[in-house]
Coordinates of C-alpha atoms in Angstrom, one line a residue:
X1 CA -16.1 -9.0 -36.8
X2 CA -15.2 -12.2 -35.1
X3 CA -13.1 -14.7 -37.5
X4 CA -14.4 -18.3 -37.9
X5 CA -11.7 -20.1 -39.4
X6 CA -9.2 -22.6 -37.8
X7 CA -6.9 -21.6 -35.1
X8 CA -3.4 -22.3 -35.4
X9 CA -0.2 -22.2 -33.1
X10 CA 1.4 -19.9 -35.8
X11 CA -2.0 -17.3 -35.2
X12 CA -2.4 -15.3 -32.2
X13 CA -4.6 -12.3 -33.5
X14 CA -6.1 -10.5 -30.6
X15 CA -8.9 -9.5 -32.8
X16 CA -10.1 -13.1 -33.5
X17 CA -12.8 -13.1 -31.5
X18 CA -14.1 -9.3 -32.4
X19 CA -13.6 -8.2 -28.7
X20 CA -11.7 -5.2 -27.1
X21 CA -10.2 -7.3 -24.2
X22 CA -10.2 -11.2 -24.6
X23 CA -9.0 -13.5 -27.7
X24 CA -8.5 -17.5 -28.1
X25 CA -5.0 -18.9 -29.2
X26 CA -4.0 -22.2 -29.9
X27 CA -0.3 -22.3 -27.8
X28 CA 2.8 -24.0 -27.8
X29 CA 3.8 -23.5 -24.6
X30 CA 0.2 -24.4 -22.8
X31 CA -0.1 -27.4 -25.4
X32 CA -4.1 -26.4 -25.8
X33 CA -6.6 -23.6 -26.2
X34 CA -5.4 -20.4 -24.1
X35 CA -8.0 -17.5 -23.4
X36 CA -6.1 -14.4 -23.1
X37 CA -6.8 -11.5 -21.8
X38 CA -5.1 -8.1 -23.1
X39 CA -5.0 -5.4 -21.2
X40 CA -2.8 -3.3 -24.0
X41 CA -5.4 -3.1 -26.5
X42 CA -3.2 0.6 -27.0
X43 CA 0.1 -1.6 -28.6
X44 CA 1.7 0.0 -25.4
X45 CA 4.8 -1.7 -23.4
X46 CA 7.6 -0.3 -21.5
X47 CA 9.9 -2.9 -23.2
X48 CA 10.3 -3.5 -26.7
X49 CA 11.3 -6.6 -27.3
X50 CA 12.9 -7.2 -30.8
X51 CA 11.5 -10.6 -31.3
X52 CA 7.6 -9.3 -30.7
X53 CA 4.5 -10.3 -32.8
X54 CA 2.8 -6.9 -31.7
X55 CA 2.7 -4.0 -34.9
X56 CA 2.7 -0.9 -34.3
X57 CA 4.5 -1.2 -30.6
X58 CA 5.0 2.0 -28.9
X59 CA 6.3 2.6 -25.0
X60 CA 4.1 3.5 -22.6
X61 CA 1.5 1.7 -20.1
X62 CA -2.0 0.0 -20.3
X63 CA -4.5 2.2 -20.7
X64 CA -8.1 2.5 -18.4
X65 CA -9.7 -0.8 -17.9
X66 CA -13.5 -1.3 -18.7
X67 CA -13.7 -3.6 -16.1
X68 CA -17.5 -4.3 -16.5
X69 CA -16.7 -5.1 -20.7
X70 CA -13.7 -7.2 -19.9
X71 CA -16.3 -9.1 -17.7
X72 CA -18.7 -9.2 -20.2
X73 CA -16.2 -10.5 -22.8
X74 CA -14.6 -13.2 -20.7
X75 CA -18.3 -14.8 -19.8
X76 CA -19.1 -14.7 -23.2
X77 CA -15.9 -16.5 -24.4
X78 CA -15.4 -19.1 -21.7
X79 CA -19.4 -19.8 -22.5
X80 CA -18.8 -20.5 -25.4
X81 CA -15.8 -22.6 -25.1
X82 CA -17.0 -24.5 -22.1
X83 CA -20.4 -24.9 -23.2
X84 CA -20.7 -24.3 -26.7
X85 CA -18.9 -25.8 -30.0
X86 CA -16.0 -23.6 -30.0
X87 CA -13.6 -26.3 -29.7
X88 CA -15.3 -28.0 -32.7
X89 CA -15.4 -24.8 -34.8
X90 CA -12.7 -23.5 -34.1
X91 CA -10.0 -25.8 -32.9
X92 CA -7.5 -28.7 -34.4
X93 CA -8.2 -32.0 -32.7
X94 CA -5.3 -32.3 -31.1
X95 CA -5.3 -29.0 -29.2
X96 CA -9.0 -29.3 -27.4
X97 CA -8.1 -29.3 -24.4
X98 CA -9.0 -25.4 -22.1
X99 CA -5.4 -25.2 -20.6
X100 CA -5.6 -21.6 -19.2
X101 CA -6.7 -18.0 -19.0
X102 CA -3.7 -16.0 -19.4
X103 CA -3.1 -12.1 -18.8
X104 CA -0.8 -11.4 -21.6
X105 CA -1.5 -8.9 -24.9
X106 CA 0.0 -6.2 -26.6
X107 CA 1.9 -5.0 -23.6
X108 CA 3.1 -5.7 -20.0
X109 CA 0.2 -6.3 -18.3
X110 CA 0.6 -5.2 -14.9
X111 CA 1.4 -1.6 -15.9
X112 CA -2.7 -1.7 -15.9
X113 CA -3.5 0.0 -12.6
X114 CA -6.7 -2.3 -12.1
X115 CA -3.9 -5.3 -12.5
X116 CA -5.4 -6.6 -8.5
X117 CA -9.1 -6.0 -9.7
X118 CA -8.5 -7.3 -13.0
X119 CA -7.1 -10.5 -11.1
X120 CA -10.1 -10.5 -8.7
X121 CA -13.0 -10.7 -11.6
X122 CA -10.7 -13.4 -14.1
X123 CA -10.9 -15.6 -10.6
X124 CA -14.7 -14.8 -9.4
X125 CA -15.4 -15.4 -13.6
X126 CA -13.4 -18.8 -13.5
X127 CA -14.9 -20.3 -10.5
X128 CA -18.5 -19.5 -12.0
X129 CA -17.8 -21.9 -14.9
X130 CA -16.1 -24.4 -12.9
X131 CA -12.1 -23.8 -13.9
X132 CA -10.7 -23.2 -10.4
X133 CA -9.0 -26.1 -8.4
X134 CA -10.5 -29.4 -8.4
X135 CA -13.8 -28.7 -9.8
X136 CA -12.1 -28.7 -13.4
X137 CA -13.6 -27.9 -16.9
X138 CA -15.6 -29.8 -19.3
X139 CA -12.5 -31.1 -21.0
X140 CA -11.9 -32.9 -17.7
X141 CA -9.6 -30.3 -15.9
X142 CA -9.4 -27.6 -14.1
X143 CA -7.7 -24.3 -15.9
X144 CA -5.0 -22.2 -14.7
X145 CA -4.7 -18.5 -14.6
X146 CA -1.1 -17.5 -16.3
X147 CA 0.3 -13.8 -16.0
X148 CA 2.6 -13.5 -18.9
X149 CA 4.6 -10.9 -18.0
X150 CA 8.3 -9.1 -18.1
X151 CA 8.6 -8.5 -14.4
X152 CA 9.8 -5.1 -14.9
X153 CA 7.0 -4.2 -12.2
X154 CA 6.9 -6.8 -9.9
X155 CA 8.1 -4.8 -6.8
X156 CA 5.1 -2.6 -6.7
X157 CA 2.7 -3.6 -4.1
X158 CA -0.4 -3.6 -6.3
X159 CA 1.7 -6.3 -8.7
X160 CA 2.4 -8.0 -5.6
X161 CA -1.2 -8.0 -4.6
X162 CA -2.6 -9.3 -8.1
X163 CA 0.0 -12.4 -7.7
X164 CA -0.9 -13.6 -4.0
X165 CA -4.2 -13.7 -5.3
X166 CA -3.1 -16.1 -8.7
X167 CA -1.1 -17.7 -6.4
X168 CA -4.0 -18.2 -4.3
X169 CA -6.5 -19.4 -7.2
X170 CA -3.8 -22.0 -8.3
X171 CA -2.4 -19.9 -11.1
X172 CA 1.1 -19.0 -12.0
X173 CA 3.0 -16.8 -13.3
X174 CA 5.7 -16.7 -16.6
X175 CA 8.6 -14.3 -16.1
X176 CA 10.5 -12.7 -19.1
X177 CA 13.8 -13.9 -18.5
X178 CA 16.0 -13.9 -22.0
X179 CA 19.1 -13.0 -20.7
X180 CA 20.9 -12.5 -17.8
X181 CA 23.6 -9.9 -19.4
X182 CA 23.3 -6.0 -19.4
X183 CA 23.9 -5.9 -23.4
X184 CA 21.8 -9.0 -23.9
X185 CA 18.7 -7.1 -22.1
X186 CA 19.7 -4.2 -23.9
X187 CA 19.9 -5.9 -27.1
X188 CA 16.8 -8.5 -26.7
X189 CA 14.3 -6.5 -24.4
X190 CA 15.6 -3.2 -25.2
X191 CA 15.5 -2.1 -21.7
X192 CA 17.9 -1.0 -19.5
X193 CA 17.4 -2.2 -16.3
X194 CA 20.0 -4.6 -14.7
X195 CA 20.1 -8.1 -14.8
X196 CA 20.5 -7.2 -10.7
X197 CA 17.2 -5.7 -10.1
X198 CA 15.5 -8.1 -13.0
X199 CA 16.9 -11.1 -10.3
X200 CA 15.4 -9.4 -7.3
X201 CA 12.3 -9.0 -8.7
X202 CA 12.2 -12.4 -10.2
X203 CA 12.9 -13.6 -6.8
X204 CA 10.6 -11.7 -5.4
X205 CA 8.0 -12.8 -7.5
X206 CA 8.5 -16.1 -7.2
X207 CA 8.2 -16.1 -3.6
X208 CA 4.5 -14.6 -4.3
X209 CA 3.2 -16.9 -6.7
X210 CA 4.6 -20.2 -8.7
X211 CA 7.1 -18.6 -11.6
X212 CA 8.2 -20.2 -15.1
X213 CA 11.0 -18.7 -16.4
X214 CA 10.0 -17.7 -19.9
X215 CA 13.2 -17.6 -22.3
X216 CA 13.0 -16.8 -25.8
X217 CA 16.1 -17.8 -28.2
X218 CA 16.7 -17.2 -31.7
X219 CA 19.5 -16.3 -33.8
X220 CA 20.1 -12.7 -35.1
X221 CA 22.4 -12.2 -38.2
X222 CA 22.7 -16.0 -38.1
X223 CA 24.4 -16.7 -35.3
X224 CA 23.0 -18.0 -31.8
X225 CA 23.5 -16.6 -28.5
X226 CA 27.2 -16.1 -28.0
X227 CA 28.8 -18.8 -25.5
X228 CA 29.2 -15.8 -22.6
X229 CA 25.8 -15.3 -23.1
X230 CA 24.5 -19.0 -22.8
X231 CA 27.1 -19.3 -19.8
X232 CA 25.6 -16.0 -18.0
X233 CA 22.2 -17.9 -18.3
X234 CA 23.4 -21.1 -16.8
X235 CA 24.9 -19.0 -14.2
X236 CA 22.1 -17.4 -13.0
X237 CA 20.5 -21.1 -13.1
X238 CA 22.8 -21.7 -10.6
X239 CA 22.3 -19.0 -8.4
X240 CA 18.5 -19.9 -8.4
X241 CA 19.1 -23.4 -7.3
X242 CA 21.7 -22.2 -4.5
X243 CA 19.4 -19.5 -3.2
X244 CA 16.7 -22.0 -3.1
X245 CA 14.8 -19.4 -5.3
X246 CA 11.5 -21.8 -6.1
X247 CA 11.1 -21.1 -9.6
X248 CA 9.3 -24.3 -11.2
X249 CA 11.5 -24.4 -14.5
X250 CA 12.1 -23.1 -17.7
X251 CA 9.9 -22.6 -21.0
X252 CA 12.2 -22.5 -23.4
X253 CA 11.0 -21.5 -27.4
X254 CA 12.0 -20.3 -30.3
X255 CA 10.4 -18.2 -33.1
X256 CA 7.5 -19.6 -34.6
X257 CA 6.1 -16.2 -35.5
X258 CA 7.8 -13.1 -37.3
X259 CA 8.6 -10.8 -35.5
X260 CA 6.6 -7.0 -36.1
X261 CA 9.8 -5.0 -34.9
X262 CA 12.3 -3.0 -36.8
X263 CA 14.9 -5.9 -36.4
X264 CA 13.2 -8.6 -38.0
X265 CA 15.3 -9.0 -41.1
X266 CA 17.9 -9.8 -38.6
X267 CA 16.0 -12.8 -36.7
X268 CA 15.4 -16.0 -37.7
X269 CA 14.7 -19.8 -36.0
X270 CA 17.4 -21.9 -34.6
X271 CA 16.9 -25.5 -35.1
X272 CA 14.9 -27.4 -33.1
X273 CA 18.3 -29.8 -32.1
X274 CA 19.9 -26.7 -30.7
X275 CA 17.2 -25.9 -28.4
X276 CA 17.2 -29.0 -27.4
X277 CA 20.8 -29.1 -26.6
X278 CA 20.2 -25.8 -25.0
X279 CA 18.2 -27.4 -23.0
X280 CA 20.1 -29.7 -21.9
X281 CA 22.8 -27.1 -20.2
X282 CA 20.0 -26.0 -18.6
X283 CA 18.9 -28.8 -17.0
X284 CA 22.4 -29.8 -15.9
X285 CA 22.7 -26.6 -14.0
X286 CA 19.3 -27.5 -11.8
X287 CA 15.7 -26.3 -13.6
X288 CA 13.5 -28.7 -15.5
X289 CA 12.9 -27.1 -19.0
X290 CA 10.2 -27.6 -21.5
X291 CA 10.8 -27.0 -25.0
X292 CA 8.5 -25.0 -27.8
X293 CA 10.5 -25.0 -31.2

């Protein structure tokens, strides 16, 4: 059954709206309502991040998409936050604003093998109600179209395919990018591919289609990233700037949800001053950054 209570930052359930595909959040890093759109409604990711909100996680890929439900749910949704009271119902004053539709979930969304189709029908349902360059919303704005995604498959042609065409409606995209280390993927992401290939395929991908970095920091057993790992970070900062790599900057955010992972006991929140002086570092070495506490 779809909730009716209050949507907070703190609440991301993809089963708010009682629908298999689509679910409204209030998020910190888009500063307003986001629509997403989960194509892992199976829990299933080829990373296993220890930070994520998702219970139940298992590895694997995105299962079939009902692309005619999908449709049907993301009509219905956007109807009723475009031209019905949703944003009264359901949303705190100060976060009405529609800032995007955004492909994230339970899982890495591009392991869905309709990832270009699923692209095509999100754009042909945006422009129908208006969202897609200058036309803009009824909240006075056009809304993007965000892939949140780990850019573990971004050399695949069809992943390639699906961000020309975000690039192409104005979207972008957000790429996983927590550490630049070997052990710190290994001990963040739980992945072992390279911080080498990761940086190809983060080039790569921003080449394609306008890229956020996407960092997530926290402490575990207390303590904050180690200095190597801060300074591996700010290296590969660096790198971006000197290989004219166009990534647009850096969200940068800490927990503000437990995590549903075996290591939560170990994670907590740093303080929002650390981030920020984080941030800072970050900024010296040549990316803008935006901070969520």
């Amino acid at each position: 059954m779809p909730r009716t209570s209050i949507l907070t930052r703190t609440d991301h359930d993809r089963d708010s709206a009682g629908m298999t595909y689509v679910y409204p959040v209030v998020s910190r890093r888009a500063r307003g309502v986001s629509i997403g759109v989960n194509l892992n409604p199976n829990n299933a990711c080829n990373w296993a991040c220890v930070y994520c909100q998702v219970p139940d996680l298992k590895r694997g890929t995105a299962p079939p998409i009902d692309l005619a439900r999908l449709e049907t749910e993301l009509r219905a949704m956007l109807d009723d936050v475009v031209h019905g009271d949703f944003m009264q119902r359901r949303v705190p004053p100060e976060a009405r604003r529609l800032n995007d539709v955004a492909l994230s979930g339970n899982g890495e969304p591009t392991s869905a093998r309709a990832f270009p189709e699923v692209v095509e029908l999100i754009g042909r349902v945006m422009a129908d109600f208006g969202l897609v360059g200058r036309e803009g919303s009824a909240q006075g704005q056009a809304a993007k179209l965000v892939l949140i995604t780990n850019g573990s498959l971004a050399d695949r042609p069809r992943v390639q395919q699906g961000l020309r065409r975000i690039a192409a409606l104005g979207g972008e995209a957000w790429f996983k990018f927590d550490s630049a280390t070997a052990e710190g993927m290994r001990a963040i992401n739980q992945t072992r591919v390279s911080p080498a290939r990761q940086f190809e395929r983060l080039a790569a991908t921003a080449r394609l289609c306008p890229t956020w970095l996407q960092t997530c920091v926290f402490a575990r057993d207390g303590a904050p990233p180690s200095e190597a790992e801060q300074a591996a970070y700010l290296a590969a900062v660096t790198r971006i700037r000197a290989e004219a790599i166009p990534v647009q900057g850096v969200l940068l955010y800490g927990l503000a949800r437990p995590s549903m992972q075996p290591q939560a006991s170990r994670l907590s929140a740093l303080p929002a001053e650390w981030l920020e002086a984080y941030a800072e570092r970050i900024r010296a070495a040549g990316l803008p950054v935006r901070v969520s506490p």
